[in-house]
XYZ file of C-alpha atoms in Angstrom:
403
model
C -0.199 -17.901 -8.253
C 3.067 -19.853 -7.951
C 5.101 -16.633 -8.214
C 3.011 -14.945 -5.516
C 3.364 -17.963 -3.242
C 7.136 -18.045 -3.741
C 7.387 -14.321 -2.964
C 5.302 -14.705 0.171
C 7.399 -17.633 1.371
C 10.614 -15.684 0.763
C 9.207 -12.798 2.791
C 8.315 -15.096 5.670
C 11.795 -16.618 5.549
C 13.324 -13.163 5.729
C 11.353 -12.302 8.837
C 12.135 -15.723 10.303
C 15.883 -15.404 9.724
C 16.105 -11.975 11.359
C 13.878 -13.044 14.244
C 15.839 -16.246 14.789
C 19.166 -14.447 14.863
C 17.787 -11.858 17.250
C 16.363 -14.514 19.552
C 19.481 -16.687 19.532
C 21.752 -13.867 20.591
C 19.221 -12.341 23.003
C 19.550 -9.154 20.961
C 16.806 -6.610 20.507
C 14.856 -6.755 17.263
C 14.133 -3.237 16.028
C 11.220 -2.652 13.662
C 10.671 0.556 11.689
C 8.244 1.183 8.892
C 6.992 3.537 6.229
C 3.945 3.812 4.016
C 2.584 5.983 1.234
C -1.009 6.170 0.026
C -1.116 8.025 -3.293
C -3.931 8.531 -5.760
C -3.521 10.107 -9.176
C -4.598 10.262 -12.804
C -3.657 11.785 -16.125
C -5.583 14.987 -16.802
C -4.568 15.740 -20.389
C -2.656 14.148 -23.244
C -1.728 14.734 -26.864
C -3.659 13.262 -29.777
C -2.184 9.827 -30.498
C -2.547 7.276 -33.298
C -5.762 5.259 -33.207
C -5.827 2.520 -30.571
C -3.082 3.946 -28.341
C -3.291 5.704 -24.983
C -1.008 8.135 -23.230
C 0.135 6.999 -19.795
C 2.534 8.193 -17.113
C 4.782 5.404 -15.812
C 6.278 5.679 -12.353
C 7.445 2.337 -10.945
C 9.813 2.103 -12.747
C 9.206 4.530 -15.590
C 9.469 1.907 -18.351
C 7.761 -1.017 -16.599
C 5.434 -3.110 -18.727
C 3.009 -3.661 -15.853
C -0.141 -1.559 -16.383
C -0.463 -1.134 -12.611
C 2.723 0.964 -12.598
C 1.270 3.705 -14.823
C -1.409 6.365 -14.433
C -4.050 6.817 -17.111
C -7.299 8.812 -17.262
C -8.883 6.725 -14.490
C -8.101 7.525 -10.864
C -5.727 4.887 -9.491
C -4.018 4.253 -6.152
C -1.812 1.400 -7.376
C 1.244 2.967 -9.049
C 2.709 4.668 -5.974
C 0.977 3.298 -2.882
C 3.385 1.192 -0.841
C 4.242 -0.054 2.631
C 7.543 -1.245 4.042
C 9.013 -2.738 7.197
C 12.666 -2.598 8.155
C 13.876 -5.134 10.702
C 17.322 -4.865 12.264
C 19.160 -6.574 15.081
C 22.435 -5.468 16.666
C 24.367 -8.579 17.658
C 27.148 -6.647 19.348
C 30.846 -6.257 18.537
C 30.004 -4.423 15.304
C 27.838 -7.196 13.827
C 24.223 -6.629 12.776
C 21.623 -7.986 10.387
C 19.106 -5.907 8.435
C 16.076 -6.801 6.331
C 13.553 -4.613 4.537
C 10.242 -5.913 3.187
C 8.346 -3.739 0.741
C 4.940 -4.193 -0.868
C 3.924 -1.829 -3.694
C 0.653 -1.418 -5.513
C 2.389 -1.574 -8.882
C 3.191 -5.238 -8.100
C -0.231 -6.037 -6.638
C 1.218 -5.542 -3.122
C 3.313 -8.715 -3.281
C 5.881 -8.448 -0.480
C 9.504 -8.430 -1.613
C 12.727 -8.506 0.398
C 14.468 -5.371 -0.873
C 17.260 -5.680 1.699
C 18.642 -8.720 3.501
C 22.255 -8.353 4.553
C 24.770 -8.831 7.360
C 26.770 -5.761 8.341
C 30.101 -5.730 10.162
C 31.995 -2.697 11.444
C 35.648 -3.640 11.008
C 36.575 -0.475 12.885
C 35.156 2.993 13.447
C 35.820 3.954 9.804
C 35.282 0.816 7.731
C 32.097 -1.220 7.280
C 31.462 -4.412 5.296
C 28.085 -5.705 4.119
C 27.118 -8.967 2.445
C 23.737 -9.981 1.046
C 20.929 -8.218 -0.796
C 21.433 -4.459 -0.828
C 20.168 -1.368 -2.616
C 22.048 -0.486 -5.823
C 23.525 2.980 -5.140
C 22.824 4.498 -8.551
C 21.352 7.796 -7.296
C 21.529 10.338 -4.485
C 18.158 9.059 -3.265
C 18.808 5.346 -3.810
C 18.876 4.346 -0.132
C 15.403 5.759 0.509
C 13.625 5.856 -2.847
C 10.767 3.806 -1.353
C 10.382 6.132 1.646
C 8.274 9.014 0.368
C 8.463 10.840 3.696
C 12.228 11.311 3.172
C 11.873 13.830 0.317
C 9.645 16.698 -0.774
C 8.137 15.137 -3.931
C 5.453 12.493 -4.191
C 8.016 10.780 -6.425
C 11.544 11.810 -7.461
C 11.530 12.817 -11.163
C 11.075 9.578 -13.118
C 12.985 11.008 -16.076
C 16.077 10.470 -13.912
C 15.066 7.899 -11.272
C 13.553 5.287 -13.573
C 15.812 2.248 -13.315
C 14.149 -1.166 -13.173
C 17.016 -2.378 -10.975
C 16.668 -1.547 -7.298
C 18.721 -4.192 -5.432
C 21.735 -6.432 -5.977
C 23.167 -9.517 -4.284
C 26.802 -9.119 -3.347
C 29.290 -7.429 -1.035
C 30.124 -3.808 -0.315
C 32.657 -1.855 1.704
C 32.334 1.729 2.936
C 35.109 3.893 4.361
C 34.060 7.066 6.204
C 36.252 9.877 7.469
C 36.329 13.605 8.205
C 38.271 16.259 6.325
C 37.982 19.563 8.130
C 34.262 20.304 8.388
C 33.434 17.711 5.710
C 32.134 14.202 6.367
C 33.257 11.974 3.507
C 32.672 8.389 2.418
C 33.969 6.074 -0.267
C 31.918 2.994 -1.110
C 32.694 0.109 -3.435
C 30.553 -2.905 -4.233
C 30.500 -6.067 -6.340
C 27.600 -8.368 -7.183
C 24.785 -9.165 -9.595
C 21.168 -8.129 -10.140
C 18.164 -9.090 -12.228
C 14.804 -7.578 -13.094
C 11.736 -8.771 -14.969
C 9.786 -5.526 -14.528
C 10.837 -3.783 -17.741
C 9.422 -3.963 -21.252
C 12.329 -6.177 -22.362
C 11.437 -9.070 -20.053
C 14.057 -10.634 -17.799
C 17.367 -8.738 -17.794
C 20.370 -9.586 -15.645
C 23.340 -7.508 -14.588
C 26.366 -9.775 -14.200
C 29.817 -8.707 -12.944
C 28.150 -5.620 -11.511
C 30.455 -3.272 -9.641
C 30.603 0.374 -8.759
C 32.130 3.107 -6.619
C 30.427 6.017 -4.856
C 32.199 9.082 -3.458
C 30.245 11.511 -1.292
C 30.900 14.441 0.999
C 28.779 16.778 3.094
C 29.065 19.681 5.491
C 26.428 21.643 7.364
C 24.800 23.039 4.196
C 26.081 21.186 1.096
C 25.966 17.543 -0.014
C 27.970 16.290 -3.027
C 27.956 12.844 -4.604
C 29.486 11.098 -7.643
C 29.226 7.473 -8.738
C 30.271 5.114 -11.519
C 28.887 1.628 -12.210
C 29.465 -1.041 -14.845
C 28.022 -4.475 -15.629
C 27.616 -7.155 -18.270
C 23.979 -7.046 -19.353
C 22.385 -10.378 -20.199
C 18.951 -10.516 -21.794
C 16.724 -12.965 -23.595
C 15.382 -12.280 -27.073
C 13.121 -9.255 -27.269
C 9.666 -10.749 -26.854
C 7.667 -10.716 -30.050
C 10.417 -9.404 -32.326
C 12.448 -12.593 -32.833
C 15.912 -11.130 -32.459
C 18.422 -10.568 -29.707
C 18.833 -7.071 -28.270
C 22.621 -7.252 -28.546
C 25.002 -7.606 -31.453
C 26.869 -10.738 -30.414
C 24.992 -13.243 -28.291
C 23.057 -12.266 -25.221
C 25.551 -10.237 -23.186
C 27.056 -6.797 -23.644
C 28.820 -4.292 -21.442
C 27.077 -1.242 -20.033
C 28.009 1.628 -17.714
C 26.191 4.214 -15.630
C 27.505 7.429 -14.058
C 25.875 10.102 -11.901
C 26.768 13.419 -10.255
C 24.518 15.082 -7.698
C 24.396 18.004 -5.274
C 21.985 19.379 -2.680
C 22.363 22.751 -0.936
C 20.347 23.881 2.088
C 20.543 27.657 2.530
C 18.359 28.351 5.528
C 14.769 27.675 4.521
C 15.697 27.602 0.838
C 17.069 24.481 -0.853
C 18.253 23.643 -4.341
C 19.506 20.349 -5.754
C 20.448 18.711 -9.028
C 21.506 15.340 -10.401
C 22.856 14.289 -13.793
C 23.127 10.697 -15.036
C 24.510 9.062 -18.169
C 24.114 5.475 -19.391
C 26.033 3.886 -22.245
C 26.386 0.477 -23.933
C 29.313 -1.225 -25.650
C 26.818 -2.060 -28.402
C 23.561 -0.230 -29.034
C 20.581 -1.574 -27.126
C 17.569 -2.437 -29.298
C 14.176 -1.426 -27.925
C 10.600 -2.204 -28.848
C 10.325 1.252 -30.425
C 13.146 0.613 -32.887
C 11.716 -2.797 -33.692
C 8.341 -1.360 -34.562
C 9.778 1.357 -36.747
C 12.337 -0.755 -38.588
C 9.990 -3.659 -39.191
C 10.552 -7.294 -40.100
C 13.836 -6.610 -41.877
C 15.667 -6.805 -38.549
C 16.360 -4.439 -35.689
C 19.307 -2.397 -36.901
C 18.992 0.719 -34.743
C 19.001 1.062 -30.981
C 19.899 3.161 -27.950
C 23.537 4.229 -27.844
C 23.505 6.549 -24.793
C 20.862 7.952 -22.471
C 21.354 11.247 -20.673
C 19.113 12.497 -17.863
C 19.175 15.430 -15.486
C 16.987 17.213 -12.992
C 17.033 20.405 -10.942
C 14.746 21.053 -8.004
C 14.191 23.917 -5.582
C 11.826 24.812 -2.790
C 11.247 26.929 0.300
C 10.309 25.702 3.767
C 7.692 27.903 5.455
C 6.976 26.225 8.757
C 4.984 23.093 7.953
C 4.604 24.042 4.286
C 7.158 23.375 1.524
C 6.216 24.536 -1.973
C 8.619 23.278 -4.621
C 9.265 23.176 -8.358
C 11.425 20.820 -10.441
C 12.497 20.347 -14.041
C 13.851 17.111 -15.512
C 14.800 15.741 -18.924
C 15.569 12.342 -20.438
C 17.108 11.841 -23.889
C 18.131 8.586 -25.598
C 20.345 8.772 -28.672
C 19.800 6.114 -31.355
C 22.334 4.923 -33.906
C 22.671 2.163 -36.501
C 24.575 -1.051 -35.759
C 24.613 -4.771 -36.556
C 22.337 -5.620 -33.643
C 21.186 -9.090 -34.601
C 24.574 -10.254 -35.875
C 23.452 -10.815 -39.481
C 26.383 -8.880 -40.941
C 24.179 -5.996 -42.057
C 24.224 -2.504 -40.626
C 21.047 -0.904 -41.874
C 20.648 2.829 -42.114
C 17.668 2.449 -39.812
C 14.914 5.027 -39.677
C 15.908 5.898 -36.097
C 19.651 6.231 -36.740
C 21.026 9.488 -35.314
C 17.625 10.439 -33.914
C 16.739 11.246 -30.313
C 13.842 9.992 -28.197
C 13.407 12.580 -25.463
C 11.043 14.118 -22.955
C 10.991 17.044 -20.520
C 8.964 17.343 -17.320
C 7.919 20.112 -14.962
C 6.787 19.251 -11.417
C 4.924 21.750 -9.263
C 3.961 20.640 -5.780
C 3.565 21.365 -2.101
C 4.321 19.322 1.011
C 2.432 19.904 4.268
C 3.882 18.313 7.435
C 0.624 18.123 9.371
C 2.008 15.570 11.866
C 5.494 14.787 13.266
C 5.425 11.455 11.397
C 3.237 12.249 8.393
C 3.153 14.569 5.386
C 0.426 15.456 2.887
C 1.604 16.098 -0.674
C -0.127 17.562 -3.725
C 1.607 17.498 -7.095
C 0.999 18.536 -10.684
C 3.269 17.105 -13.386
C 3.452 18.317 -16.981
C 5.500 16.325 -19.506
C 6.307 17.356 -23.078
C 7.567 15.093 -25.852
C 10.712 16.560 -27.413
C 11.541 13.570 -29.631
C 12.784 13.968 -33.192
C 10.253 13.911 -36.016
C 10.839 10.207 -36.742
C 9.309 9.231 -33.407
C 6.523 11.814 -33.536
C 5.509 10.799 -37.080
C 5.332 7.111 -36.136
C 3.742 7.381 -32.681
C 2.468 10.890 -32.155
C 3.611 12.735 -29.062
C 3.107 9.664 -26.900
C 4.987 11.168 -23.936
C 2.957 14.384 -23.902
C 0.875 14.049 -20.744
C -0.068 15.871 -17.530
C -0.928 14.252 -14.206
C -2.347 15.239 -10.836
C -1.682 13.265 -7.660
C -2.353 13.561 -3.919
C -0.635 11.428 -1.308
C 0.108 10.933 2.379
C 3.505 9.626 3.540
C 4.074 8.265 7.034
C 6.946 6.763 8.997
C 6.567 4.623 12.107
């Protein structure tokens, strides 16, 4: 109850700050919003060891909160959300922006996803300071706004990070090169998340750069990010997830493209995550037992490709995505022993097909229907221990609106 109260108070403060600034400067307060109402369930899964259930996690894909995953009961919690964006132009290039979002996966507790001051230094260079969206992906700026894309959800094999926002500063330089609009963004800050299965994790000394360009039919984007990851002991396993102390370096890179060729579109994005030391997970702990966690994730590679065709108000589409984490042995708990580890040199992986259709039945609303089929492509070590726990199909129907 204390956490919910604190969140609610922070949300009220956010609204109050933006409203106060707007009122003081006699500037107009602009309010925009979005909402998604989505219901879904799993419709098939692979035989699993006794006492376990197959689920499909969406918000984020490895969250420990049961409300963020579909199972064989119809649920509207994982992907139903509502958001309000408040902005006020104070003149002379200065503005303030806040975005409040409430999602079913977090019991609809309102959170301030954005709260920053923006200043246009000139027509090409912009500075921002405050809480902003981490620009990991092509769709980062509008991941919460379902109306902005053709899926019910972008493929969670790729877009599954538990970190959505950071507190810090950013600078963006925009220019034109021939018929290309280009931008270069850099940022510096910190972030934390307690939504994942590892408990509270912080990203310190977080920084990144994003280069993008677009013309009338093609959009290209590349990014690189790095941070010092700080985490508490893995709950229940009695050992730290990193080799030396509680902080290790990590990096993340992505490349994406989207082409619009008349009514036909095709897009793709590839991401790669790596750690200075392997990252121990609950899976490796369970397999390797009480002798110590001596295997963990070395690198994770994800990619997706999507295509569709716009036929008036209808947009049928199909997508394929994959996620693979490579495990290796290391001295994770600092005891001077590097065990062979039953997961060493193995891969934990999954592949997903998405088949769906979007129907724009209203200028501000879209109906979406989606079937998702995931296969577990993990090495035999994982399958022997856990069955094909990622083998699951889902069906979901949703309505997205903007206002």
